[in-house]
mmCIF file of N, CA and C in Angstrom:
data_model
loop_
_atom_site.group_PDB
_atom_site.id
_atom_site.type_symbol
_atom_site.label_atom_id
_atom_site.label_comp_id
_atom_site.label_asym_id
_atom_site.label_seq_id
_atom_site.Cartn_x
_atom_site.Cartn_y
_atom_site.Cartn_z
ATOM 1 N N UNK A 1 -75.380 17.280 -69.137
ATOM 2 C CA UNK A 1 -74.148 17.547 -68.965
ATOM 3 C C UNK A 1 -73.189 17.867 -69.915
ATOM 4 N N UNK A 2 -72.088 18.758 -69.451
ATOM 5 C CA UNK A 2 -71.129 19.895 -69.738
ATOM 6 C C UNK A 2 -70.481 18.633 -69.951
ATOM 7 N N UNK A 3 -69.961 19.213 -71.634
ATOM 8 C CA UNK A 3 -68.773 18.061 -72.333
ATOM 9 C C UNK A 3 -67.684 19.273 -73.024
ATOM 10 N N UNK A 4 -66.628 19.220 -73.040
ATOM 11 C CA UNK A 4 -65.628 19.694 -73.225
ATOM 12 C C UNK A 4 -65.757 21.309 -74.382
ATOM 13 N N UNK A 5 -66.415 20.474 -75.674
ATOM 14 C CA UNK A 5 -66.881 21.472 -75.962
ATOM 15 C C UNK A 5 -67.922 22.120 -76.178
ATOM 16 N N UNK A 6 -68.931 21.834 -75.426
ATOM 17 C CA UNK A 6 -70.492 22.895 -74.928
ATOM 18 C C UNK A 6 -69.560 23.887 -73.595
ATOM 19 N N UNK A 7 -68.742 23.495 -73.294
ATOM 20 C CA UNK A 7 -68.376 24.783 -72.103
ATOM 21 C C UNK A 7 -66.956 25.917 -72.972
ATOM 22 N N UNK A 8 -66.783 25.679 -73.839
ATOM 23 C CA UNK A 8 -65.919 25.819 -74.797
ATOM 24 C C UNK A 8 -66.573 26.630 -75.619
ATOM 25 N N UNK A 9 -67.923 26.275 -75.933
ATOM 26 C CA UNK A 9 -69.030 27.380 -77.109
ATOM 27 C C UNK A 9 -69.532 28.356 -76.115
ATOM 28 N N UNK A 10 -69.730 28.224 -74.702
ATOM 29 C CA UNK A 10 -70.018 29.045 -73.644
ATOM 30 C C UNK A 10 -68.722 30.261 -73.782
ATOM 31 N N UNK A 11 -67.315 29.632 -73.832
ATOM 32 C CA UNK A 11 -66.348 30.558 -73.536
ATOM 33 C C UNK A 11 -66.665 31.643 -74.145
ATOM 34 N N UNK A 12 -66.483 30.896 -75.611
ATOM 35 C CA UNK A 12 -66.738 31.807 -77.115
ATOM 36 C C UNK A 12 -68.035 32.737 -76.646
ATOM 37 N N UNK A 13 -69.021 32.495 -76.179
ATOM 38 C CA UNK A 13 -69.816 33.564 -75.836
ATOM 39 C C UNK A 13 -69.606 34.418 -75.481
ATOM 40 N N UNK A 14 -69.468 34.146 -74.087
ATOM 41 C CA UNK A 14 -69.283 35.165 -73.635
ATOM 42 C C UNK A 14 -67.728 35.854 -73.320
ATOM 43 N N UNK A 15 -66.673 35.925 -74.278
ATOM 44 C CA UNK A 15 -65.993 36.446 -75.370
ATOM 45 C C UNK A 15 -66.611 37.782 -76.296
ATOM 46 N N UNK A 16 -67.426 37.166 -76.847
ATOM 47 C CA UNK A 16 -67.996 37.497 -77.957
ATOM 48 C C UNK A 16 -68.809 39.216 -77.479
ATOM 49 N N UNK A 17 -69.849 38.437 -75.951
ATOM 50 C CA UNK A 17 -70.943 39.490 -75.445
ATOM 51 C C UNK A 17 -69.327 40.559 -75.135
ATOM 52 N N UNK A 18 -68.376 39.487 -74.699
ATOM 53 C CA UNK A 18 -67.398 41.005 -73.756
ATOM 54 C C UNK A 18 -66.722 42.374 -74.904
ATOM 55 N N UNK A 19 -67.048 41.614 -75.528
ATOM 56 C CA UNK A 19 -66.209 42.350 -77.192
ATOM 57 C C UNK A 19 -67.272 43.773 -77.010
ATOM 58 N N UNK A 20 -68.656 43.245 -77.034
ATOM 59 C CA UNK A 20 -69.632 44.397 -77.335
ATOM 60 C C UNK A 20 -69.381 45.687 -76.350
ATOM 61 N N UNK A 21 -68.587 45.564 -75.405
ATOM 62 C CA UNK A 21 -68.796 46.450 -73.687
ATOM 63 C C UNK A 21 -66.882 47.062 -74.478
ATOM 64 N N UNK A 22 -67.193 48.466 -73.947
ATOM 65 C CA UNK A 22 -65.918 49.081 -73.621
ATOM 66 C C UNK A 22 -65.231 48.739 -73.645
ATOM 67 N N UNK A 23 -64.242 48.847 -72.796
ATOM 68 C CA UNK A 23 -63.366 48.281 -72.055
ATOM 69 C C UNK A 23 -63.599 48.896 -70.225
ATOM 70 N N UNK A 24 -62.953 47.784 -69.603
ATOM 71 C CA UNK A 24 -64.105 48.389 -68.227
ATOM 72 C C UNK A 24 -64.264 47.003 -67.521
ATOM 73 N N UNK A 25 -65.116 47.668 -66.598
ATOM 74 C CA UNK A 25 -65.585 46.493 -65.672
ATOM 75 C C UNK A 25 -66.050 44.676 -65.992
ATOM 76 N N UNK A 26 -67.080 45.627 -66.405
ATOM 77 C CA UNK A 26 -67.783 45.138 -67.776
ATOM 78 C C UNK A 26 -67.231 43.646 -68.122
ATOM 79 N N UNK A 27 -66.878 44.332 -69.213
ATOM 80 C CA UNK A 27 -65.611 43.223 -70.527
ATOM 81 C C UNK A 27 -64.999 42.464 -70.172
ATOM 82 N N UNK A 28 -64.442 43.036 -68.513
ATOM 83 C CA UNK A 28 -63.738 42.111 -67.799
ATOM 84 C C UNK A 28 -64.325 40.807 -66.957
ATOM 85 N N UNK A 29 -65.075 40.877 -66.626
ATOM 86 C CA UNK A 29 -66.435 39.699 -66.024
ATOM 87 C C UNK A 29 -66.850 38.489 -67.076
ATOM 88 N N UNK A 30 -66.549 39.688 -68.172
ATOM 89 C CA UNK A 30 -67.442 38.028 -68.913
ATOM 90 C C UNK A 30 -65.809 37.734 -69.482
ATOM 91 N N UNK A 31 -64.683 37.818 -69.816
ATOM 92 C CA UNK A 31 -63.752 37.479 -70.168
ATOM 93 C C UNK A 31 -63.660 36.747 -68.761
ATOM 94 N N UNK A 32 -63.270 37.030 -67.615
ATOM 95 C CA UNK A 32 -63.039 35.966 -66.736
ATOM 96 C C UNK A 32 -64.375 34.880 -66.431
ATOM 97 N N UNK A 33 -65.304 35.104 -66.956
ATOM 98 C CA UNK A 33 -66.169 34.438 -67.176
ATOM 99 C C UNK A 33 -65.714 33.094 -68.327
ATOM 100 N N UNK A 34 -64.954 34.027 -68.693
ATOM 101 C CA UNK A 34 -64.927 33.008 -70.330
ATOM 102 C C UNK A 34 -63.707 32.170 -69.779
ATOM 103 N N UNK A 35 -62.851 32.875 -68.850
ATOM 104 C CA UNK A 35 -61.853 31.767 -68.748
ATOM 105 C C UNK A 35 -62.272 30.994 -67.616
ATOM 106 N N UNK A 36 -63.116 30.799 -66.844
ATOM 107 C CA UNK A 36 -63.436 29.930 -65.705
ATOM 108 C C UNK A 36 -64.311 28.944 -67.014
ATOM 109 N N UNK A 37 -64.929 29.168 -68.385
ATOM 110 C CA UNK A 37 -64.950 28.134 -69.201
ATOM 111 C C UNK A 37 -64.727 27.488 -70.056
ATOM 112 N N UNK A 38 -63.598 28.050 -70.372
ATOM 113 C CA UNK A 38 -62.601 26.351 -70.614
ATOM 114 C C UNK A 38 -61.176 26.307 -69.423
ATOM 115 N N UNK A 39 -62.028 26.920 -68.602
ATOM 116 C CA UNK A 39 -61.135 25.971 -67.316
ATOM 117 C C UNK A 39 -61.817 24.523 -66.694
ATOM 118 N N UNK A 40 -63.554 24.750 -67.050
ATOM 119 C CA UNK A 40 -64.377 24.157 -66.684
ATOM 120 C C UNK A 40 -63.766 23.114 -67.567
ATOM 121 N N UNK A 41 -63.700 23.493 -69.217
ATOM 122 C CA UNK A 41 -63.547 22.779 -70.018
ATOM 123 C C UNK A 41 -62.278 21.360 -69.965
ATOM 124 N N UNK A 42 -61.287 22.370 -69.928
ATOM 125 C CA UNK A 42 -59.918 21.107 -69.412
ATOM 126 C C UNK A 42 -60.286 20.068 -68.466
ATOM 127 N N UNK A 43 -61.121 20.702 -67.125
ATOM 128 C CA UNK A 43 -60.996 19.985 -66.145
ATOM 129 C C UNK A 43 -61.901 19.057 -66.545
ATOM 130 N N UNK A 44 -63.082 18.540 -67.853
ATOM 131 C CA UNK A 44 -63.762 17.831 -68.475
ATOM 132 C C UNK A 44 -63.100 16.583 -68.634
ATOM 133 N N UNK A 45 -62.102 17.090 -69.420
ATOM 134 C CA UNK A 45 -61.355 16.625 -70.262
ATOM 135 C C UNK A 45 -60.250 15.525 -69.144
ATOM 136 N N UNK A 46 -60.033 16.095 -68.367
ATOM 137 C CA UNK A 46 -59.213 15.003 -67.438
ATOM 138 C C UNK A 46 -60.012 14.556 -67.011
ATOM 139 N N UNK A 47 -60.970 14.284 -66.236
ATOM 140 C CA UNK A 47 -61.893 13.481 -66.015
ATOM 141 C C UNK A 47 -62.361 12.853 -67.041
ATOM 142 N N UNK A 48 -62.514 12.858 -67.575
ATOM 143 C CA UNK A 48 -63.024 11.682 -68.797
ATOM 144 C C UNK A 48 -61.586 10.911 -69.610
ATOM 145 N N UNK A 49 -60.660 11.559 -68.659
ATOM 146 C CA UNK A 49 -59.237 10.658 -69.730
ATOM 147 C C UNK A 49 -59.382 9.660 -68.275
ATOM 148 N N UNK A 50 -59.441 9.968 -67.410
ATOM 149 C CA UNK A 50 -59.308 9.216 -65.936
ATOM 150 C C UNK A 50 -60.480 8.282 -66.228
ATOM 151 N N UNK A 51 -61.644 8.431 -66.203
ATOM 152 C CA UNK A 51 -62.561 7.376 -66.496
ATOM 153 C C UNK A 51 -62.575 5.958 -67.283
ATOM 154 N N UNK A 52 -61.617 7.150 -68.860
ATOM 155 C CA UNK A 52 -60.849 6.159 -69.530
ATOM 156 C C UNK A 52 -60.281 5.104 -69.292
ATOM 157 N N UNK A 53 -59.414 5.573 -68.689
ATOM 158 C CA UNK A 53 -57.422 4.978 -68.316
ATOM 159 C C UNK A 53 -58.111 3.959 -67.385
ATOM 160 N N UNK A 54 -59.380 4.121 -65.882
ATOM 161 C CA UNK A 54 -59.743 2.942 -65.361
ATOM 162 C C UNK A 54 -60.795 1.926 -65.958
ATOM 163 N N UNK A 55 -61.503 2.314 -66.902
ATOM 164 C CA UNK A 55 -62.753 1.525 -67.903
ATOM 165 C C UNK A 55 -61.332 0.961 -68.447
ATOM 166 N N UNK A 56 -59.982 1.227 -68.702
ATOM 167 C CA UNK A 56 -59.305 0.507 -69.799
ATOM 168 C C UNK A 56 -58.657 -0.807 -68.448
ATOM 169 N N UNK A 57 -57.925 -0.168 -67.974
ATOM 170 C CA UNK A 57 -57.872 -1.098 -66.517
ATOM 171 C C UNK A 57 -58.567 -2.070 -65.924
ATOM 172 N N UNK A 58 -59.980 -2.341 -65.998
ATOM 173 C CA UNK A 58 -60.854 -3.011 -65.878
ATOM 174 C C UNK A 58 -60.917 -4.476 -66.956
ATOM 175 N N UNK A 59 -61.514 -5.471 -66.078
ATOM 176 C CA UNK A 59 -61.678 -6.403 -66.925
ATOM 177 C C UNK A 59 -63.239 -6.614 -68.094
ATOM 178 N N UNK A 60 -63.979 -5.811 -66.849
ATOM 179 C CA UNK A 60 -65.117 -5.959 -67.179
ATOM 180 C C UNK A 60 -65.358 -4.836 -68.084
ATOM 181 N N UNK A 61 -66.437 -5.417 -69.434
ATOM 182 C CA UNK A 61 -66.855 -3.820 -69.600
ATOM 183 C C UNK A 61 -67.346 -3.315 -69.183
ATOM 184 N N UNK A 62 -67.648 -1.355 -69.480
ATOM 185 C CA UNK A 62 -68.071 -0.374 -69.109
ATOM 186 C C UNK A 62 -69.556 -0.764 -69.767
ATOM 187 N N UNK A 63 -70.311 -0.503 -68.712
ATOM 188 C CA UNK A 63 -71.417 0.046 -68.579
ATOM 189 C C UNK A 63 -72.455 1.129 -67.673
ATOM 190 N N UNK A 64 -73.263 1.590 -68.323
ATOM 191 C CA UNK A 64 -73.263 2.845 -67.461
ATOM 192 C C UNK A 64 -74.132 2.110 -65.772
ATOM 193 N N UNK A 65 -73.331 2.958 -64.896
ATOM 194 C CA UNK A 65 -73.667 2.227 -63.483
ATOM 195 C C UNK A 65 -72.639 1.435 -62.803
ATOM 196 N N UNK A 66 -72.037 1.034 -63.902
ATOM 197 C CA UNK A 66 -71.393 0.197 -63.856
ATOM 198 C C UNK A 66 -69.817 0.106 -62.287
ATOM 199 N N UNK A 67 -69.896 0.902 -62.729
ATOM 200 C CA UNK A 67 -68.577 1.465 -61.142
ATOM 201 C C UNK A 67 -68.847 2.066 -60.244
ATOM 202 N N UNK A 68 -70.884 2.090 -60.269
ATOM 203 C CA UNK A 68 -71.100 2.850 -58.668
ATOM 204 C C UNK A 68 -71.402 1.111 -58.689
ATOM 205 N N UNK A 69 -71.892 -0.196 -58.572
ATOM 206 C CA UNK A 69 -72.107 -1.174 -58.398
ATOM 207 C C UNK A 69 -71.470 -1.636 -57.992
ATOM 208 N N UNK A 70 -69.738 -1.821 -59.054
ATOM 209 C CA UNK A 70 -68.300 -1.934 -58.188
ATOM 210 C C UNK A 70 -68.176 -1.691 -56.981
ATOM 211 N N UNK A 71 -68.130 -0.646 -56.848
ATOM 212 C CA UNK A 71 -68.111 0.623 -56.119
ATOM 213 C C UNK A 71 -68.712 0.114 -54.700
ATOM 214 N N UNK A 72 -69.935 -0.462 -55.079
ATOM 215 C CA UNK A 72 -71.003 -0.213 -53.811
ATOM 216 C C UNK A 72 -70.583 -1.974 -53.766
ATOM 217 N N UNK A 73 -70.385 -2.744 -54.352
ATOM 218 C CA UNK A 73 -70.097 -4.203 -53.912
ATOM 219 C C UNK A 73 -68.755 -3.946 -53.337
ATOM 220 N N UNK A 74 -67.666 -3.707 -53.302
ATOM 221 C CA UNK A 74 -66.390 -3.629 -52.767
ATOM 222 C C UNK A 74 -67.025 -2.847 -51.280
ATOM 223 N N UNK A 75 -67.788 -2.004 -51.550
ATOM 224 C CA UNK A 75 -67.388 -1.250 -49.679
ATOM 225 C C UNK A 75 -68.210 -2.360 -49.084
ATOM 226 N N UNK A 76 -69.532 -3.210 -49.432
ATOM 227 C CA UNK A 76 -70.434 -4.469 -48.989
ATOM 228 C C UNK A 76 -68.936 -5.340 -48.593
ATOM 229 N N UNK A 77 -68.329 -5.998 -49.212
ATOM 230 C CA UNK A 77 -67.530 -6.613 -49.026
ATOM 231 C C UNK A 77 -66.513 -6.161 -47.775
ATOM 232 N N UNK A 78 -66.001 -5.140 -48.207
ATOM 233 C CA UNK A 78 -65.298 -4.940 -46.550
ATOM 234 C C UNK A 78 -65.660 -4.441 -45.577
ATOM 235 N N UNK A 79 -67.014 -4.292 -45.356
ATOM 236 C CA UNK A 79 -67.716 -4.377 -44.295
ATOM 237 C C UNK A 79 -68.379 -5.722 -43.690
ATOM 238 N N UNK A 80 -68.628 -6.324 -45.006
ATOM 239 C CA UNK A 80 -68.463 -8.253 -44.673
ATOM 240 C C UNK A 80 -67.093 -8.221 -43.652
ATOM 241 N N UNK A 81 -65.897 -7.981 -44.496
ATOM 242 C CA UNK A 81 -64.938 -8.715 -43.859
ATOM 243 C C UNK A 81 -64.283 -7.916 -42.189
ATOM 244 N N UNK A 82 -65.052 -6.439 -42.315
ATOM 245 C CA UNK A 82 -64.479 -5.807 -41.037
ATOM 246 C C UNK A 82 -65.241 -6.748 -39.895
ATOM 247 N N UNK A 83 -66.637 -7.372 -40.476
ATOM 248 C CA UNK A 83 -67.644 -7.141 -39.231
ATOM 249 C C UNK A 83 -66.500 -9.026 -38.402
ATOM 250 N N UNK A 84 -66.259 -9.602 -40.021
ATOM 251 C CA UNK A 84 -66.282 -11.152 -39.168
ATOM 252 C C UNK A 84 -64.735 -10.792 -38.682
#
């Protein structure tokens, strides 16, 4: 699983690699990849914040997979209601 820390580490490695190339296309490709890693880190942080907010809004304690089970239960309940 990617964490923001791991994504930023990859971005730093890409920048370090880019610095080993003379200015040009190869260097720019590594810089672009570093930018993608940095954007991914921000996306992961955003998703983690959303998940934390959702779990804070529920009455039950968070357990691995509990959201999946809850979603399946809600879907089954909706199907039952639609069938009646």
